[in-house]
mmCIF file of C-alpha atoms in Angstrom:
data_model
loop_
_atom_site.group_PDB
_atom_site.id
_atom_site.type_symbol
_atom_site.label_atom_id
_atom_site.label_comp_id
_atom_site.label_asym_id
_atom_site.label_seq_id
_atom_site.Cartn_x
_atom_site.Cartn_y
_atom_site.Cartn_z
ATOM 1 C CA UNK V 193 -6.383 13.506 -2.511
ATOM 2 C CA UNK V 194 -6.030 10.495 -0.241
ATOM 3 C CA UNK V 195 -2.779 9.403 1.406
ATOM 4 C CA UNK V 196 -1.031 6.039 1.478
ATOM 5 C CA UNK V 197 1.175 4.230 3.978
ATOM 6 C CA UNK V 198 2.918 0.916 3.450
ATOM 7 C CA UNK V 199 5.547 -1.215 5.152
ATOM 8 C CA UNK V 200 7.733 -4.136 4.125
ATOM 9 C CA UNK V 201 10.003 -5.832 6.680
ATOM 10 C CA UNK V 202 12.177 -8.927 6.959
ATOM 11 C CA UNK V 203 10.919 -9.675 10.478
ATOM 12 C CA UNK V 204 7.464 -9.275 12.032
ATOM 13 C CA UNK V 205 7.343 -5.566 12.872
ATOM 14 C CA UNK V 206 4.701 -3.244 14.255
ATOM 15 C CA UNK V 207 3.887 -0.013 12.454
ATOM 16 C CA UNK V 208 2.677 1.910 15.507
ATOM 17 C CA UNK V 209 5.233 4.727 15.171
ATOM 18 C CA UNK V 210 4.535 5.505 11.510
ATOM 19 C CA UNK V 211 0.799 4.954 11.885
ATOM 20 C CA UNK V 212 0.641 7.404 14.790
ATOM 21 C CA UNK V 213 1.893 10.188 12.532
ATOM 22 C CA UNK V 214 -0.170 9.002 9.579
ATOM 23 C CA UNK V 215 -3.506 8.986 11.416
ATOM 24 C CA UNK V 216 -3.075 12.651 12.398
ATOM 25 C CA UNK V 217 -3.361 13.505 8.712
ATOM 26 C CA UNK V 218 -6.890 12.068 8.730
ATOM 27 C CA UNK V 219 -8.687 15.170 9.970
ATOM 28 C CA UNK V 220 -5.906 16.590 12.146
ATOM 29 C CA UNK V 221 -2.882 17.930 10.284
ATOM 30 C CA UNK V 222 -4.496 16.981 6.956
ATOM 31 C CA UNK V 223 -7.939 17.213 5.279
ATOM 32 C CA UNK V 224 -8.502 13.479 4.803
ATOM 33 C CA UNK V 225 -11.670 13.105 6.912
ATOM 34 C CA UNK V 226 -13.609 10.537 4.894
ATOM 35 C CA UNK V 227 -12.431 7.244 6.339
ATOM 36 C CA UNK V 228 -9.338 5.163 6.839
ATOM 37 C CA UNK V 229 -8.203 1.575 6.869
ATOM 38 C CA UNK V 230 -5.211 -0.627 7.567
ATOM 39 C CA UNK V 231 -4.365 -4.216 6.585
ATOM 40 C CA UNK V 232 -1.807 -6.640 7.998
ATOM 41 C CA UNK V 233 -0.278 -9.823 6.617
ATOM 42 C CA UNK V 234 0.914 -11.996 9.463
ATOM 43 C CA UNK V 235 1.931 -15.663 9.752
ATOM 44 C CA UNK V 236 0.212 -16.658 6.543
ATOM 45 C CA UNK V 237 -2.991 -14.824 7.501
ATOM 46 C CA UNK V 238 -4.587 -11.476 6.781
ATOM 47 C CA UNK V 239 -6.665 -9.019 8.780
ATOM 48 C CA UNK V 240 -7.817 -5.478 8.265
ATOM 49 C CA UNK V 241 -9.592 -2.669 10.067
ATOM 50 C CA UNK V 242 -11.661 -0.042 8.227
ATOM 51 C CA UNK V 243 -13.640 2.925 9.491
ATOM 52 C CA UNK V 244 -15.560 5.551 7.439
ATOM 53 C CA UNK V 245 -14.852 8.210 10.098
ATOM 54 C CA UNK V 246 -11.784 10.481 10.478
ATOM 55 C CA UNK V 247 -8.784 8.535 11.734
ATOM 56 C CA UNK V 248 -7.634 11.273 14.114
ATOM 57 C CA UNK V 249 -10.776 10.740 16.225
ATOM 58 C CA UNK V 250 -11.280 7.033 15.612
ATOM 59 C CA UNK V 251 -11.302 4.682 18.633
ATOM 60 C CA UNK V 252 -10.308 1.883 16.237
ATOM 61 C CA UNK V 253 -7.250 3.864 15.119
ATOM 62 C CA UNK V 254 -6.253 4.385 18.748
ATOM 63 C CA UNK V 255 -6.592 0.635 19.267
ATOM 64 C CA UNK V 256 -4.118 0.013 16.437
ATOM 65 C CA UNK V 257 -1.642 2.428 18.036
ATOM 66 C CA UNK V 258 -1.954 0.661 21.390
ATOM 67 C CA UNK V 259 -2.029 -2.865 19.979
ATOM 68 C CA UNK V 260 1.323 -3.574 18.287
ATOM 69 C CA UNK V 261 0.349 -6.051 15.571
ATOM 70 C CA UNK V 262 3.551 -7.450 14.086
ATOM 71 C CA UNK V 263 3.552 -7.999 10.350
ATOM 72 C CA UNK V 264 5.845 -8.373 7.339
ATOM 73 C CA UNK V 265 3.582 -6.290 5.075
ATOM 74 C CA UNK V 266 1.192 -3.466 5.974
ATOM 75 C CA UNK V 267 -1.014 -1.261 3.780
ATOM 76 C CA UNK V 268 -2.925 1.731 5.137
ATOM 77 C CA UNK V 269 -5.010 4.507 3.559
ATOM 78 C CA UNK V 270 -6.747 7.690 4.686
ATOM 79 C CA UNK V 271 -9.472 8.971 2.397
ATOM 80 C CA UNK V 272 -10.511 12.332 1.026
ATOM 81 C CA UNK V 273 -13.569 11.378 -0.994
ATOM 82 C CA UNK V 274 -13.761 12.405 -4.646
ATOM 83 C CA UNK V 275 -15.765 9.576 -6.201
ATOM 84 C CA UNK V 276 -18.323 7.623 -4.192
ATOM 85 C CA UNK V 277 -20.093 8.327 -0.927
ATOM 86 C CA UNK V 278 -18.434 8.319 2.478
ATOM 87 C CA UNK V 279 -19.335 4.824 3.663
ATOM 88 C CA UNK V 280 -17.690 1.610 4.740
ATOM 89 C CA UNK V 281 -18.022 -0.075 1.325
ATOM 90 C CA UNK V 282 -15.927 2.715 -0.213
ATOM 91 C CA UNK V 283 -13.222 2.660 2.450
ATOM 92 C CA UNK V 284 -9.763 1.376 1.491
ATOM 93 C CA UNK V 285 -7.933 -0.946 1.534
ATOM 94 C CA UNK V 286 -9.895 -3.349 -0.633
ATOM 95 C CA UNK V 287 -9.187 -7.083 -0.736
ATOM 96 C CA UNK V 288 -9.874 -9.912 -3.191
ATOM 97 C CA UNK V 289 -8.696 -13.525 -3.411
ATOM 98 C CA UNK V 290 -6.445 -14.720 -6.230
ATOM 99 C CA UNK V 291 -4.523 -18.036 -6.340
ATOM 100 C CA UNK V 292 -5.620 -18.731 -2.776
ATOM 101 C CA UNK V 293 -4.045 -15.501 -1.505
ATOM 102 C CA UNK V 294 -5.669 -12.284 -0.259
ATOM 103 C CA UNK V 295 -4.625 -9.384 -2.503
ATOM 104 C CA UNK V 296 -4.847 -6.044 -0.743
ATOM 105 C CA UNK V 297 -5.014 -2.708 -2.580
ATOM 106 C CA UNK V 298 -5.159 1.014 -1.831
ATOM 107 C CA UNK V 299 -5.181 3.887 -4.332
ATOM 108 C CA UNK V 300 -4.472 7.586 -4.130
ATOM 109 C CA UNK V 301 -5.751 9.783 -6.965
ATOM 110 C CA UNK V 302 -8.697 10.251 -9.273
ATOM 111 C CA UNK V 303 -9.373 8.617 -12.643
ATOM 112 C CA UNK V 304 -11.395 9.741 -15.666
ATOM 113 C CA UNK V 305 -13.311 7.295 -17.835
ATOM 114 C CA UNK V 306 -12.811 4.479 -15.349
ATOM 115 C CA UNK V 307 -16.326 3.113 -16.013
ATOM 116 C CA UNK V 308 -15.137 1.914 -19.424
ATOM 117 C CA UNK V 309 -12.563 -0.459 -17.943
ATOM 118 C CA UNK V 310 -14.031 -3.920 -18.695
ATOM 119 C CA UNK V 311 -14.530 -6.171 -15.693
ATOM 120 C CA UNK V 312 -14.115 -9.933 -15.935
ATOM 121 C CA UNK V 313 -13.862 -12.058 -12.804
ATOM 122 C CA UNK V 314 -14.117 -9.390 -10.066
ATOM 123 C CA UNK V 315 -16.873 -6.895 -9.275
ATOM 124 C CA UNK V 316 -16.880 -3.836 -6.980
ATOM 125 C CA UNK V 317 -18.889 -3.739 -3.761
ATOM 126 C CA UNK V 318 -18.834 0.064 -3.511
ATOM 127 C CA UNK V 319 -19.020 2.764 -6.165
ATOM 128 C CA UNK V 320 -15.530 4.273 -6.346
ATOM 129 C CA UNK V 321 -13.145 4.588 -9.276
ATOM 130 C CA UNK V 322 -10.500 3.049 -7.015
ATOM 131 C CA UNK V 323 -12.293 -0.241 -6.406
ATOM 132 C CA UNK V 324 -13.374 -0.530 -10.042
ATOM 133 C CA UNK V 325 -9.754 -0.078 -11.123
ATOM 134 C CA UNK V 326 -8.674 -2.747 -8.614
ATOM 135 C CA UNK V 327 -11.215 -5.250 -9.946
ATOM 136 C CA UNK V 328 -10.093 -4.518 -13.511
ATOM 137 C CA UNK V 329 -6.400 -4.772 -12.672
ATOM 138 C CA UNK V 330 -6.709 -8.041 -10.753
ATOM 139 C CA UNK V 331 -8.951 -9.507 -13.455
ATOM 140 C CA UNK V 332 -6.360 -8.691 -16.116
ATOM 141 C CA UNK V 333 -3.624 -10.341 -14.069
ATOM 142 C CA UNK V 334 -5.769 -13.419 -13.499
ATOM 143 C CA UNK V 335 -6.641 -13.755 -17.188
ATOM 144 C CA UNK V 336 -2.961 -13.726 -18.182
ATOM 145 C CA UNK V 337 -1.860 -15.841 -15.204
ATOM 146 C CA UNK V 338 -4.694 -18.243 -14.252
ATOM 147 C CA UNK V 339 -2.271 -20.049 -11.940
ATOM 148 C CA UNK V 340 0.196 -18.576 -9.490
ATOM 149 C CA UNK V 341 3.580 -17.891 -11.157
ATOM 150 C CA UNK V 342 6.188 -20.189 -9.655
ATOM 151 C CA UNK V 343 9.394 -19.586 -11.591
ATOM 152 C CA UNK V 344 11.488 -16.416 -11.476
ATOM 153 C CA UNK V 345 10.760 -15.871 -15.174
ATOM 154 C CA UNK V 346 7.015 -16.131 -14.617
ATOM 155 C CA UNK V 347 7.139 -13.756 -11.660
ATOM 156 C CA UNK V 348 9.028 -11.188 -13.694
ATOM 157 C CA UNK V 349 6.408 -11.556 -16.423
ATOM 158 C CA UNK V 350 3.695 -10.870 -13.864
ATOM 159 C CA UNK V 351 5.520 -7.803 -12.572
ATOM 160 C CA UNK V 352 6.035 -6.429 -16.074
ATOM 161 C CA UNK V 353 2.347 -6.892 -16.810
ATOM 162 C CA UNK V 354 1.432 -5.177 -13.534
ATOM 163 C CA UNK V 355 3.616 -2.224 -14.507
ATOM 164 C CA UNK V 356 1.936 -2.009 -17.924
ATOM 165 C CA UNK V 357 -1.520 -2.057 -16.318
ATOM 166 C CA UNK V 358 -0.534 0.637 -13.830
ATOM 167 C CA UNK V 359 0.775 2.770 -16.681
ATOM 168 C CA UNK V 360 -2.561 2.389 -18.459
ATOM 169 C CA UNK V 361 -4.383 3.534 -15.325
ATOM 170 C CA UNK V 362 -1.953 6.439 -14.957
ATOM 171 C CA UNK V 363 -3.115 7.482 -18.416
ATOM 172 C CA UNK V 364 -6.601 8.008 -16.959
ATOM 173 C CA UNK V 365 -5.464 10.396 -14.219
ATOM 174 C CA UNK V 366 -3.607 10.126 -10.924
ATOM 175 C CA UNK V 367 -2.869 6.547 -9.910
ATOM 176 C CA UNK V 368 -0.578 6.048 -6.917
ATOM 177 C CA UNK V 369 -0.876 2.451 -5.742
ATOM 178 C CA UNK V 370 -0.072 0.089 -2.907
ATOM 179 C CA UNK V 371 -0.747 -3.576 -3.651
ATOM 180 C CA UNK V 372 0.248 -6.732 -1.779
ATOM 181 C CA UNK V 373 -0.231 -10.492 -2.077
ATOM 182 C CA UNK V 374 1.270 -11.612 1.243
ATOM 183 C CA UNK V 375 4.698 -12.277 -0.260
ATOM 184 C CA UNK V 376 5.430 -9.037 -2.107
ATOM 185 C CA UNK V 377 4.469 -5.391 -1.683
ATOM 186 C CA UNK V 378 4.069 -3.403 -4.910
ATOM 187 C CA UNK V 379 4.255 0.398 -5.015
ATOM 188 C CA UNK V 380 3.497 2.406 -8.146
ATOM 189 C CA UNK V 381 4.057 6.147 -8.379
ATOM 190 C CA UNK V 382 1.921 8.341 -10.587
ATOM 191 C CA UNK V 383 2.646 11.678 -8.898
ATOM 192 C CA UNK V 384 4.174 11.162 -5.464
ATOM 193 C CA UNK V 385 5.323 8.393 -3.158
ATOM 194 C CA UNK V 386 8.372 8.417 -0.893
ATOM 195 C CA UNK V 387 10.178 5.637 0.959
ATOM 196 C CA UNK V 388 12.836 5.046 3.559
ATOM 197 C CA UNK V 389 14.677 1.858 4.528
ATOM 198 C CA UNK V 390 15.868 1.541 8.115
ATOM 199 C CA UNK V 391 18.629 -0.922 8.985
ATOM 200 C CA UNK V 392 21.588 -1.121 11.357
ATOM 201 C CA UNK V 393 22.939 1.096 12.700
ATOM 202 C CA UNK V 394 19.484 2.319 13.739
ATOM 203 C CA UNK V 395 18.967 5.824 15.084
ATOM 204 C CA UNK V 396 16.283 8.209 16.260
ATOM 205 C CA UNK V 397 13.304 9.347 14.189
ATOM 206 C CA UNK V 398 10.870 12.189 14.890
ATOM 207 C CA UNK V 399 7.364 12.400 13.444
ATOM 208 C CA UNK V 400 6.351 15.452 11.424
ATOM 209 C CA UNK V 401 2.671 15.289 12.398
ATOM 210 C CA UNK V 402 2.899 14.418 16.095
ATOM 211 C CA UNK V 403 5.240 15.049 18.991
ATOM 212 C CA UNK V 404 6.808 11.620 19.091
ATOM 213 C CA UNK V 405 10.417 10.478 18.776
ATOM 214 C CA UNK V 406 11.645 6.898 18.892
ATOM 215 C CA UNK V 407 15.107 5.400 19.077
ATOM 216 C CA UNK V 408 14.860 2.362 16.808
ATOM 217 C CA UNK V 409 18.114 0.976 18.202
ATOM 218 C CA UNK V 410 16.174 0.112 21.372
ATOM 219 C CA UNK V 411 13.568 -1.929 19.503
ATOM 220 C CA UNK V 412 15.500 -3.724 16.757
ATOM 221 C CA UNK V 413 18.324 -6.169 16.112
ATOM 222 C CA UNK V 414 21.268 -5.733 13.766
ATOM 223 C CA UNK V 415 19.574 -8.025 11.231
ATOM 224 C CA UNK V 416 16.300 -6.084 10.942
ATOM 225 C CA UNK V 417 15.388 -4.309 7.708
ATOM 226 C CA UNK V 418 12.205 -2.228 7.663
ATOM 227 C CA UNK V 419 11.032 -0.040 4.776
ATOM 228 C CA UNK V 420 8.191 2.466 5.012
ATOM 229 C CA UNK V 421 6.431 3.986 2.015
ATOM 230 C CA UNK V 422 4.166 7.041 2.267
ATOM 231 C CA UNK V 423 2.593 9.716 0.113
ATOM 232 C CA UNK V 424 4.647 12.295 2.008
ATOM 233 C CA UNK V 425 7.571 11.652 4.385
ATOM 234 C CA UNK V 426 6.381 10.978 7.930
ATOM 235 C CA UNK V 427 9.530 12.088 9.757
ATOM 236 C CA UNK V 428 11.416 15.376 9.692
ATOM 237 C CA UNK V 429 14.928 14.182 10.565
ATOM 238 C CA UNK V 430 15.461 11.363 8.044
ATOM 239 C CA UNK V 431 16.331 11.288 4.341
ATOM 240 C CA UNK V 432 13.393 9.874 2.397
ATOM 241 C CA UNK V 433 13.737 8.928 -1.275
ATOM 242 C CA UNK V 434 11.000 9.971 -3.671
ATOM 243 C CA UNK V 435 9.813 7.595 -6.380
ATOM 244 C CA UNK V 436 9.833 8.649 -10.023
ATOM 245 C CA UNK V 437 6.463 9.004 -11.795
ATOM 246 C CA UNK V 438 5.824 5.840 -13.782
ATOM 247 C CA UNK V 439 7.975 3.721 -11.478
ATOM 248 C CA UNK V 440 6.914 0.374 -10.000
ATOM 249 C CA UNK V 441 8.895 -1.031 -7.068
ATOM 250 C CA UNK V 442 8.568 -4.639 -5.929
ATOM 251 C CA UNK V 443 9.421 -5.101 -2.236
ATOM 252 C CA UNK V 444 10.154 -8.236 -0.253
ATOM 253 C CA UNK V 445 11.513 -8.502 3.288
ATOM 254 C CA UNK V 446 12.110 -4.768 3.482
ATOM 255 C CA UNK V 447 14.159 -4.474 0.308
ATOM 256 C CA UNK V 448 13.522 -3.646 -3.343
ATOM 257 C CA UNK V 449 13.817 -6.828 -5.392
ATOM 258 C CA UNK V 450 12.689 -5.377 -8.741
ATOM 259 C CA UNK V 451 12.239 -1.925 -10.261
ATOM 260 C CA UNK V 452 10.322 -1.029 -13.421
ATOM 261 C CA UNK V 453 10.204 2.414 -14.988
ATOM 262 C CA UNK V 454 8.639 4.008 -18.030
ATOM 263 C CA UNK V 455 11.774 3.458 -20.112
ATOM 264 C CA UNK V 456 13.666 0.680 -18.343
ATOM 265 C CA UNK V 457 13.216 -2.287 -16.040
ATOM 266 C CA UNK V 458 15.505 -4.238 -13.764
ATOM 267 C CA UNK V 459 15.125 -7.199 -11.482
#
């Protein structure tokens, strides 16, 4: 299985600490040798880096660790290939435009019968179940909402539809998801995702996969709120919260602004 890493923050924040531990799982402490990628939303723009080689030995990954890009939303993925060849076109995260915004997506898991999902507006570039599911999901959202939802009621309708679509994909297999539109980060748990929110008073954190400890109090202000989401907790001295299977969380500025589950929803 692949692994996911996401971040939502209320101030531009670099993800170097978490990414340092995460990249070691790409061929170092983990078996995910088949590529990696990371995407950043920053100041109304978007950029990503993808590499079909193991992240633990990737010069591009080392660049990211040494180059503290500050962002409100980050999505990263390390791949263990199940469907599709090991090549750049099959390397997450994937991105498509909708309503004039870049939508970024990464998936952990494997789906059965994904070829039968009907595609409308979007088409895959590669040949993975993940990208096909992304094109289907975004096409379904666009059909129901041809224009960007502006009101709170419309946004909640979009989120409820997204949860329903994720549940349908979960019915095809394992579908853990990170999705972002530049304003919100969406996380859906099929089997496992964990998250932690750091805010004042900040303390020390130690990575599980690398010998690195940081005192966040030295790098933050009392107003900062930073949440990190990962397939497995990245630190060994903090209390991470695990998501419930079938749960969709909507994040903005480091905090959960809506939560949808299999039997209930709140916003």
